[in-house]
Short mmCIF file of C-alpha atoms and ligand atoms in Angstrom, two decimals:
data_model
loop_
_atom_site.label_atom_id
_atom_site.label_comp_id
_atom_site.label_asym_id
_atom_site.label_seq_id
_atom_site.Cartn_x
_atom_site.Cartn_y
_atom_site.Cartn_z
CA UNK A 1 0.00 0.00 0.00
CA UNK A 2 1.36 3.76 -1.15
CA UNK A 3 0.58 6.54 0.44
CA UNK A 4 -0.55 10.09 -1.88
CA UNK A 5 -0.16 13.28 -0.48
CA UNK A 6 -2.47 15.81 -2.45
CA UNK A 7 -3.21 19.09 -3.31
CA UNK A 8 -6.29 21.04 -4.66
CA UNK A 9 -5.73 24.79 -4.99
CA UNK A 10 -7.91 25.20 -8.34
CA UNK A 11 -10.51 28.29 -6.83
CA UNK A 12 -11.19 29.28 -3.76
CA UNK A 13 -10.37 26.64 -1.54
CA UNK A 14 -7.12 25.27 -0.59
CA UNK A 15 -6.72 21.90 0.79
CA UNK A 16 -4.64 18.80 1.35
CA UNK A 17 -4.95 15.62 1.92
CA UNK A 18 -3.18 12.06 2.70
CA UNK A 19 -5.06 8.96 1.14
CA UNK A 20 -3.81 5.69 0.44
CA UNK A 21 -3.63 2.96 -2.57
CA UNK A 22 -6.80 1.63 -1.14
CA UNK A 23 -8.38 5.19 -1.35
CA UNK A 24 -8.79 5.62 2.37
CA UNK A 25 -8.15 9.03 3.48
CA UNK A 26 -5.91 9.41 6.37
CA UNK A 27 -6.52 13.47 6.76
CA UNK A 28 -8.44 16.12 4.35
CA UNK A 29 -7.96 19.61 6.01
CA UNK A 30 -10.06 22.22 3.66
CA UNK A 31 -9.62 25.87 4.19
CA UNK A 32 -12.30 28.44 2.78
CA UNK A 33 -11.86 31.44 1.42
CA UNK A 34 -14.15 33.33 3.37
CA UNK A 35 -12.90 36.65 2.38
CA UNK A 36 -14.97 36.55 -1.50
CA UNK A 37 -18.34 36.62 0.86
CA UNK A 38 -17.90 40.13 0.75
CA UNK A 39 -17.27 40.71 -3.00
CA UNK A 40 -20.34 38.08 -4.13
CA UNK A 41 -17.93 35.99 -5.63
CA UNK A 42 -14.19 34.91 -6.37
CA UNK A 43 -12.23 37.44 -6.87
CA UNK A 44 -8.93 35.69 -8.34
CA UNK A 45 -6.14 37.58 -7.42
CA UNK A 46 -7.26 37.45 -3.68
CA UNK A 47 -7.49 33.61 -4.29
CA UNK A 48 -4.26 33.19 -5.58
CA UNK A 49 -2.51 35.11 -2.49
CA UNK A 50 -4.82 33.19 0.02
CA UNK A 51 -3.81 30.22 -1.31
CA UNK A 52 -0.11 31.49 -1.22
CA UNK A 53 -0.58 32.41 2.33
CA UNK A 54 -2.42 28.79 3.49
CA UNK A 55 -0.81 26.25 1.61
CA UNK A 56 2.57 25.00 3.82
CA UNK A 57 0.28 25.61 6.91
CA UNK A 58 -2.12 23.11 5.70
CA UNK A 59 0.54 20.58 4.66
CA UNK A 60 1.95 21.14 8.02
CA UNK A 61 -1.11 20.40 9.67
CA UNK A 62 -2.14 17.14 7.78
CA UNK A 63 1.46 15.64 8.60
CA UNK A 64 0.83 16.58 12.38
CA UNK A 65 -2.35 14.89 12.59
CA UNK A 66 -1.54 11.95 10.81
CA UNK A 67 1.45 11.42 12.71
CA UNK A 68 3.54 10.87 9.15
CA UNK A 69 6.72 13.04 7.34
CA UNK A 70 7.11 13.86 3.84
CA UNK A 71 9.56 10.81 3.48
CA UNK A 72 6.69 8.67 4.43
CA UNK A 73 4.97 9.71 1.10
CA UNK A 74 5.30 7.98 -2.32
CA UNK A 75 4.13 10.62 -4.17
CA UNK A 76 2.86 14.18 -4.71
CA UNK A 77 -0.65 14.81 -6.70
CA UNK A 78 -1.83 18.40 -7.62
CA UNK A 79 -4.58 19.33 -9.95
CA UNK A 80 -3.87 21.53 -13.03
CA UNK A 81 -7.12 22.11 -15.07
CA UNK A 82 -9.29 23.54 -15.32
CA UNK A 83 -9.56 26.25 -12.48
CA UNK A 84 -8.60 29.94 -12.05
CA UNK A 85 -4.91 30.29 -13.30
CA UNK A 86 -3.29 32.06 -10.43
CA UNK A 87 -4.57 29.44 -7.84
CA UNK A 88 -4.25 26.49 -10.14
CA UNK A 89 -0.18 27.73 -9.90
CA UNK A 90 0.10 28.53 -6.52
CA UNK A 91 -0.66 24.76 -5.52
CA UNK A 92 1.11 23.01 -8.60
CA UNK A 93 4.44 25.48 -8.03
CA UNK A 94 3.92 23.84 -4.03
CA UNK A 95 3.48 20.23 -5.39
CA UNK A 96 6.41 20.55 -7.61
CA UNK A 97 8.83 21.98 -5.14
CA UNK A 98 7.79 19.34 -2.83
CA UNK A 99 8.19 16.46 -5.34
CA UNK A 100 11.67 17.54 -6.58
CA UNK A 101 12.75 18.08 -3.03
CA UNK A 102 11.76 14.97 -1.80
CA UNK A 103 12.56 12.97 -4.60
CA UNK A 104 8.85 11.72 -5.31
CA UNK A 105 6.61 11.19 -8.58
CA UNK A 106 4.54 14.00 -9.60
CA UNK A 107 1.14 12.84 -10.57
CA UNK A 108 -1.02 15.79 -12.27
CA UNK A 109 -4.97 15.13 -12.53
CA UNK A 110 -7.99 16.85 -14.19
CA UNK A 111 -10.32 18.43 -11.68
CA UNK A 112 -13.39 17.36 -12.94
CA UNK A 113 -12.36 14.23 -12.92
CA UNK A 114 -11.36 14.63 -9.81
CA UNK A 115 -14.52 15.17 -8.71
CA UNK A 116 -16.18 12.14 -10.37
CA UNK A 117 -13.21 9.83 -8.35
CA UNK A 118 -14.67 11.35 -5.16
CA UNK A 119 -17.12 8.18 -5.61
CA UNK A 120 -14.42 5.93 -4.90
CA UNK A 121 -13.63 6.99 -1.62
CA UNK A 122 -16.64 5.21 -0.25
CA UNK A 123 -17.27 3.04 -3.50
CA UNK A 124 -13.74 1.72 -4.44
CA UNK A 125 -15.21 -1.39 -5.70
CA UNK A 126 -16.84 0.83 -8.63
CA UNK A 127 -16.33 -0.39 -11.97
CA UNK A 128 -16.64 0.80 -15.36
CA UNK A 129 -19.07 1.47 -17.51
CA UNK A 130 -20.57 4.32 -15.53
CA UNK A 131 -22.47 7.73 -16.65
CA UNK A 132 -20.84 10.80 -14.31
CA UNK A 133 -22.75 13.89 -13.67
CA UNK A 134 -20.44 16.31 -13.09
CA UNK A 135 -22.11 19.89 -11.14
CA UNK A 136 -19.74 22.32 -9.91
CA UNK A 137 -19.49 26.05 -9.70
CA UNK A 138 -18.15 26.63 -13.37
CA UNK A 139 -19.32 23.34 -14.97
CA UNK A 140 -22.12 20.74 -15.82
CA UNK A 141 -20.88 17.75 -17.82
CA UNK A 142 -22.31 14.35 -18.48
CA UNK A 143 -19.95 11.65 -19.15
CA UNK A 144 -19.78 8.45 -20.34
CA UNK A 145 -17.11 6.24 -19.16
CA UNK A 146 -16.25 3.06 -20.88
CA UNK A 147 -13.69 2.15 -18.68
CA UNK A 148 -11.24 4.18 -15.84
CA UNK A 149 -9.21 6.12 -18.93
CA UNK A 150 -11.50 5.71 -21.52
CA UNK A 151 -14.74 8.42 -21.51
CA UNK A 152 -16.90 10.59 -23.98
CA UNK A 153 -18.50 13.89 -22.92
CA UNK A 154 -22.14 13.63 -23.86
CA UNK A 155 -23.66 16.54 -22.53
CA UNK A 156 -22.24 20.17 -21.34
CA UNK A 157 -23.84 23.57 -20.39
CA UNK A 158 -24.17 26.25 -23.42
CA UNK A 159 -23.57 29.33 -21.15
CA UNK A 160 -23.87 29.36 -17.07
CA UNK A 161 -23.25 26.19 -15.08
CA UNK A 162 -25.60 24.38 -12.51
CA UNK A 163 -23.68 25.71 -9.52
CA UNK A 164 -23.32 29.20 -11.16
CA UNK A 165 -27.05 29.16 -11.52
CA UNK A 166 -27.62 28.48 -7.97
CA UNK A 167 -25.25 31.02 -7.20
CA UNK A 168 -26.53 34.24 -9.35
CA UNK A 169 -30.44 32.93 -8.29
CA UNK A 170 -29.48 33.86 -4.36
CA UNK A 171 -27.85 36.91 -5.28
CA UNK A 172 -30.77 37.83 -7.06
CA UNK A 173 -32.75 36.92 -3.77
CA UNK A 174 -30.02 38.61 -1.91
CA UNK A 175 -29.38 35.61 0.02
CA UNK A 176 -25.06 35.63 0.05
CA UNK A 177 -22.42 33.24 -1.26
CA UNK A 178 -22.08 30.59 -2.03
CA UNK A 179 -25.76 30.55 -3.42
CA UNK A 180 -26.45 26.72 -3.65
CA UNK A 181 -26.48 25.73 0.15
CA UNK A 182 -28.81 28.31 1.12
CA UNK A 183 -30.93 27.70 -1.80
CA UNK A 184 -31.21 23.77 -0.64
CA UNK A 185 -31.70 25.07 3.00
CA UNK A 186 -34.59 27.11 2.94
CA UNK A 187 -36.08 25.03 -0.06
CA UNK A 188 -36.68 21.96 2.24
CA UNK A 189 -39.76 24.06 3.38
CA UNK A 190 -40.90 25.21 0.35
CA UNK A 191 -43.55 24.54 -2.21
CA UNK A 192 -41.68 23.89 -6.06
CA UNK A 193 -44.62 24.81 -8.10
CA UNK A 194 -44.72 28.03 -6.33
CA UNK A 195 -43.18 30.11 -9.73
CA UNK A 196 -43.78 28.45 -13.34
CA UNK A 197 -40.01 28.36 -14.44
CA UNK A 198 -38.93 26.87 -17.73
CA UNK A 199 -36.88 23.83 -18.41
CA UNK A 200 -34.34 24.52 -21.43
CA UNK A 201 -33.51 21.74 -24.41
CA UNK A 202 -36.29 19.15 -23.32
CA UNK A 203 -35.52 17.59 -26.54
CA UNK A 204 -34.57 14.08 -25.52
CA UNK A 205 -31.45 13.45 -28.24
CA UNK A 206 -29.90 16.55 -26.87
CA UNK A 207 -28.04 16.41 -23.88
CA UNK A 208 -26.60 19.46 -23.69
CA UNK A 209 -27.62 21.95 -20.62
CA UNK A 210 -28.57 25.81 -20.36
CA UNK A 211 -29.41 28.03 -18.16
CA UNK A 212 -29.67 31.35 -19.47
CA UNK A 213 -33.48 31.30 -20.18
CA UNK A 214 -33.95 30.40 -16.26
CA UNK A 215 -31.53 32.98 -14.97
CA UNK A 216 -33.91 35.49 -17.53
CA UNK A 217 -37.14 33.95 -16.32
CA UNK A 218 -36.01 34.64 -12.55
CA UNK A 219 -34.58 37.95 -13.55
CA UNK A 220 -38.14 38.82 -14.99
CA UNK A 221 -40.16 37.25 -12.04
CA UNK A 222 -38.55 39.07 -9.17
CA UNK A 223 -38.87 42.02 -11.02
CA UNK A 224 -42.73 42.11 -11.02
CA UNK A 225 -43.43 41.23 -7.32
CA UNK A 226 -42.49 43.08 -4.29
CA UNK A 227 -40.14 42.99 -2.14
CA UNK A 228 -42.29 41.74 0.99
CA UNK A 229 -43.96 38.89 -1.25
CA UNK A 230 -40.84 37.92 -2.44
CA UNK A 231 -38.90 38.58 1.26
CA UNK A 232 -41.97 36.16 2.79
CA UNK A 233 -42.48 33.61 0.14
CA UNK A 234 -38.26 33.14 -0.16
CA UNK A 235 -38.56 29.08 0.84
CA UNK A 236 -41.10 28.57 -2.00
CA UNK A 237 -38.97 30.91 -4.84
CA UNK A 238 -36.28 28.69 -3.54
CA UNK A 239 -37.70 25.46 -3.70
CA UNK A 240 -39.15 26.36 -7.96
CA UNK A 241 -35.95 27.70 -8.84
CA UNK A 242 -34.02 24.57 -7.67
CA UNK A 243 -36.40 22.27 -8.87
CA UNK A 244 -35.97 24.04 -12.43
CA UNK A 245 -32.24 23.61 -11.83
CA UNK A 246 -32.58 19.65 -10.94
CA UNK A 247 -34.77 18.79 -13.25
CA UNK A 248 -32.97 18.77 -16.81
CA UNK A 249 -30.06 17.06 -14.90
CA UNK A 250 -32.01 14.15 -14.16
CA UNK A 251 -34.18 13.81 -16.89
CA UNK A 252 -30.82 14.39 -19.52
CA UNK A 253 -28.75 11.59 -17.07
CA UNK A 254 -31.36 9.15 -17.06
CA UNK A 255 -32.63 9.67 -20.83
CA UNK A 256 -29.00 8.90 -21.86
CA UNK A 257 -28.79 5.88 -18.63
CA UNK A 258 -31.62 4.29 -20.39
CA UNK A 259 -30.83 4.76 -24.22
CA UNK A 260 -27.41 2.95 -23.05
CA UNK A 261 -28.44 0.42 -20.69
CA UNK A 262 -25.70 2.18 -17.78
CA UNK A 263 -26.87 0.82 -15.00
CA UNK A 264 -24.18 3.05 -12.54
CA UNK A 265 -24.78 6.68 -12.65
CA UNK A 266 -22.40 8.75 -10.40
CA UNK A 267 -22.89 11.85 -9.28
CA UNK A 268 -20.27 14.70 -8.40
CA UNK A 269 -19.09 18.46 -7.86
CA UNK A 270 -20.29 20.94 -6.07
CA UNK A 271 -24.41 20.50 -6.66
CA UNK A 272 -24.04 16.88 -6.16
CA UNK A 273 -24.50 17.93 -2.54
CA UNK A 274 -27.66 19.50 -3.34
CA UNK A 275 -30.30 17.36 -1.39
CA UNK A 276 -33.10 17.17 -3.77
CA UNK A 277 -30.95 16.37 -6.36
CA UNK A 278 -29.64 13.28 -4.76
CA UNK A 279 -33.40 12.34 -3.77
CA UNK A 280 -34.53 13.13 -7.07
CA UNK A 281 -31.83 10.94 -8.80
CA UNK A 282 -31.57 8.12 -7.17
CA UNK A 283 -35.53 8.01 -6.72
CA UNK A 284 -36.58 8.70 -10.40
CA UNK A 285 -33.40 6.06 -11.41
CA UNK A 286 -34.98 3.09 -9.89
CA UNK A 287 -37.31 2.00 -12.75
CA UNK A 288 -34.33 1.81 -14.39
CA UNK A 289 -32.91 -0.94 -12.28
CA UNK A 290 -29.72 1.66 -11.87
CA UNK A 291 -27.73 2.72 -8.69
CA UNK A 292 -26.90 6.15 -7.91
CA UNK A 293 -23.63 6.60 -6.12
CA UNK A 294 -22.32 10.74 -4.83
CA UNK A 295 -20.03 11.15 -2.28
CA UNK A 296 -20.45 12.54 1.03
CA UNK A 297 -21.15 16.38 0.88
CA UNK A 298 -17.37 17.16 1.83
CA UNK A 299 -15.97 15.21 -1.05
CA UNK A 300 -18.79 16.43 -3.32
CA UNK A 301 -16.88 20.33 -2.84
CA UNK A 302 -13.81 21.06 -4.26
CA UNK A 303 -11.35 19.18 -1.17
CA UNK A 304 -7.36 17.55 -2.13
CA UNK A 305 -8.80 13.76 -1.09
CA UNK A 306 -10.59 13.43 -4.30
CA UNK A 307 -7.14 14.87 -6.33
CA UNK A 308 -5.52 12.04 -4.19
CA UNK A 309 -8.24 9.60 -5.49
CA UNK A 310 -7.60 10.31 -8.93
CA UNK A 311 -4.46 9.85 -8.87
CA UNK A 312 -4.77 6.36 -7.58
CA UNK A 313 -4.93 4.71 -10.97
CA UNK A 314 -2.25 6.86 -12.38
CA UNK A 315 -0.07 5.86 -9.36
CA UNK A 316 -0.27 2.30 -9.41
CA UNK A 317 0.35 2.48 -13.36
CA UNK A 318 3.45 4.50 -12.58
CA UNK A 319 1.86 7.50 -14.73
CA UNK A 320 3.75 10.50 -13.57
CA UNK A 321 4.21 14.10 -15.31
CA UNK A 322 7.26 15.72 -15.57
CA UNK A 323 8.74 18.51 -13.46
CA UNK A 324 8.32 20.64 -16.12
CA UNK A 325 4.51 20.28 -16.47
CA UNK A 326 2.07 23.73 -17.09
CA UNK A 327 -1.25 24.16 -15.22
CA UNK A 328 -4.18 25.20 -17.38
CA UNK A 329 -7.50 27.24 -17.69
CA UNK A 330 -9.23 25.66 -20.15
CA UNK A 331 -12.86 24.46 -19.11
CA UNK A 332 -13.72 20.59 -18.75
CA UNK A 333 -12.90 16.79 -18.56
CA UNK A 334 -10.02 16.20 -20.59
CA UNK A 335 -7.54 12.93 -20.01
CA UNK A 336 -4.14 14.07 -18.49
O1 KG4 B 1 -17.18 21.82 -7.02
P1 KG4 B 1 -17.22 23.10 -6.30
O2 KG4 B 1 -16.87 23.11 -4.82
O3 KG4 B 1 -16.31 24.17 -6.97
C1 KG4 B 1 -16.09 24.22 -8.35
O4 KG4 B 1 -15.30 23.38 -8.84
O5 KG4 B 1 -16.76 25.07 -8.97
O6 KG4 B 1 -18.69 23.69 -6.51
C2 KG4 B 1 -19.10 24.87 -5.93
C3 KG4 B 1 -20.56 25.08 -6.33
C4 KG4 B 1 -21.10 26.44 -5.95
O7 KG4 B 1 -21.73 27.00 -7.08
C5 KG4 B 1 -22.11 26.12 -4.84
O8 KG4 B 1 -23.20 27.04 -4.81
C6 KG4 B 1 -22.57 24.74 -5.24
O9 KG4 B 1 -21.39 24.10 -5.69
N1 KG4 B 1 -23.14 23.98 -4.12
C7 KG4 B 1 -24.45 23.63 -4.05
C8 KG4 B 1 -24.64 22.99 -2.79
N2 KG4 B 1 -23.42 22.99 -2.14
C9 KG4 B 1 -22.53 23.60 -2.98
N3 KG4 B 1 -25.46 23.80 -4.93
C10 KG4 B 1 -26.67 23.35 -4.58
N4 KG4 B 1 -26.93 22.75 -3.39
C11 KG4 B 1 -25.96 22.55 -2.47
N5 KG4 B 1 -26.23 21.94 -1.31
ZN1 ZN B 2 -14.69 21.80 -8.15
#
């Protein structure tokens, strides 16, 4: 058994994390950049020198609590796409220094599929073929996977993501950020057929995602109330808008599920933490005869365990990138 230490810088959180071959994580510290509340969002520059300014105290702290040294580890995994630039550098730069220092493999992953490998921290038995919906803050991506290294992206969004979505609908309601956990909070009370919303692309070979039209819709409904009906009717605006959110990512995943015959449909990112999502997916999935895996909701945010997890495979199949290896911005799931 190896041991992975890991490394997720890629926003607006910094964290790392020790996790073995047999993906069990020995320590996952995760520190939030609380200082974007303020701003209503990420403002990059102040990521990048947060994460600066975090980064060796984290690594400090996981080797404390776990008891282990850097000469304990058998290698050093970062992620370095796709992300804000500036942070994405800050942790690679860290993982590099460490890896040459030490004399360990580097092991670069994808963060999206990072995310998706966040299943296999309480799932390691999972197996190929499997469909991933992938929800973060900046993306929404269905993918097919024919086996570990082997996947097609189906499905993407067309302009804002799910969690983005979530995120300008609470500003709107002048709730705070991050939107989508105080969207699923005070929807739990809340009736979803409060506000017609519409549902974009319902076209069942298409399985591609947008959300403009809803952000519009929202834009245009808030606009003709008040603010006291909308200030006490917040849990049922809530509770429509994420139902509008949900409801194209099931139907799309489990259109595609059945058209395929997948019978494992994992969930990940950000939203996959959303509550009614989960319910909604793995209820709607059983006439299917499929299983619905997600991770718990700290691996389903952006944490270093799941960067460990992905770099599992790539580990044991002595995959490593060279010292001289670039982060970049570009959006999605590619293989690395
Ligand atoms: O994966 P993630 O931590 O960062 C990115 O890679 O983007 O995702 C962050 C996104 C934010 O948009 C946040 O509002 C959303 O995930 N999110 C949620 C929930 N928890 C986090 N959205 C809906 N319901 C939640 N419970
Ligand atoms: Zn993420």
């Amino acid at each position: 058994m190896k041991l992975l230490l890991a490394f997720e810088s890629s926003c607006d959180d910094t964290s790392v994390a020790i996790i073995n071959t047999e993906y069990e994580v020995l320590c996952s510290l995760v520190s939030t950049q609380l200082d974007h509340a303020r701003f209503g969002g990420v403002l990059p520059e102040l990521a990048s020198r947060l994460h600066m300014q975090n980064i060796l105290r984290l690594t400090q702290a996981a080797l404390e609590q776990t008891g282990l040294e850097l000469r304990d580890m058998d290698a050093v995994a970062v992620s370095i796409n796709p992300g804000l630039i500036g942070s994405l550098l800050v942790g690679l730069s860290f993982a590099k220094s460490l890896a040459w220092s030490q004399g360990l493999p580097l092991i670069t992953v994808n963060h999206m599929l990072a995310h998706i490998f966040a299943n296999f921290i309480e799932h390691p038995g999972l197996r190929p073929p499997f469909l991933a919906l992938v929800v973060s803050g900046g993306h929404s991506e269905l993918v097919h996977f024919t086996d570990f290294t082997q996947f097609r992206v189906i499905g993407k969004t067309l302009d804002d993501a799910a969690g983005e979505t979530f995120d300008k609908a609470a500003k709107l309601l002048g709730l705070g950020f991050p939107g989508g956990p105080l969207i699923d909070k005070l929807a739990q009370s809340g009736d979803q057929d409060f506000v017609k919303l519409p549902r974009a692309l319902p076209r069942k070979d298409n399985f591609n995602f947008s959300y403009s039209g809803l952000k519009t819709a929202i834009l245009q409904y808030l606009s003709q109330q008040e603010p006291a009906f909308v200030q006490s009717n917040l849990n049922h605006i809530a509770a429509s808008i994420q139902q509008a959110i949900v409801d194209p990512l099931v139907s799309k995943t489990l259109t595609y599920a059945k058209q395929h015959k997948i019978k494992t449909i994992l969930l990940a990112g950000g939203v996959a933490a959303n509550s009614r999502l989960r319910e909604e997916l793995s209820a709607r999935s059983k006439s299917l005869g499929a299983e619905v895996y997600f991770p718990q909701p700290a691996y389903c945010v952006d944490n270093a365990a799941m960067v460990g997890a992905a770099a599992i495979p790539k580990l044991l199949a002595e995959q490593y990138s060279p010292l001289s290896v670039n982060a970049f911005s570009a959006k999605g799931t590619k293989t690395l």
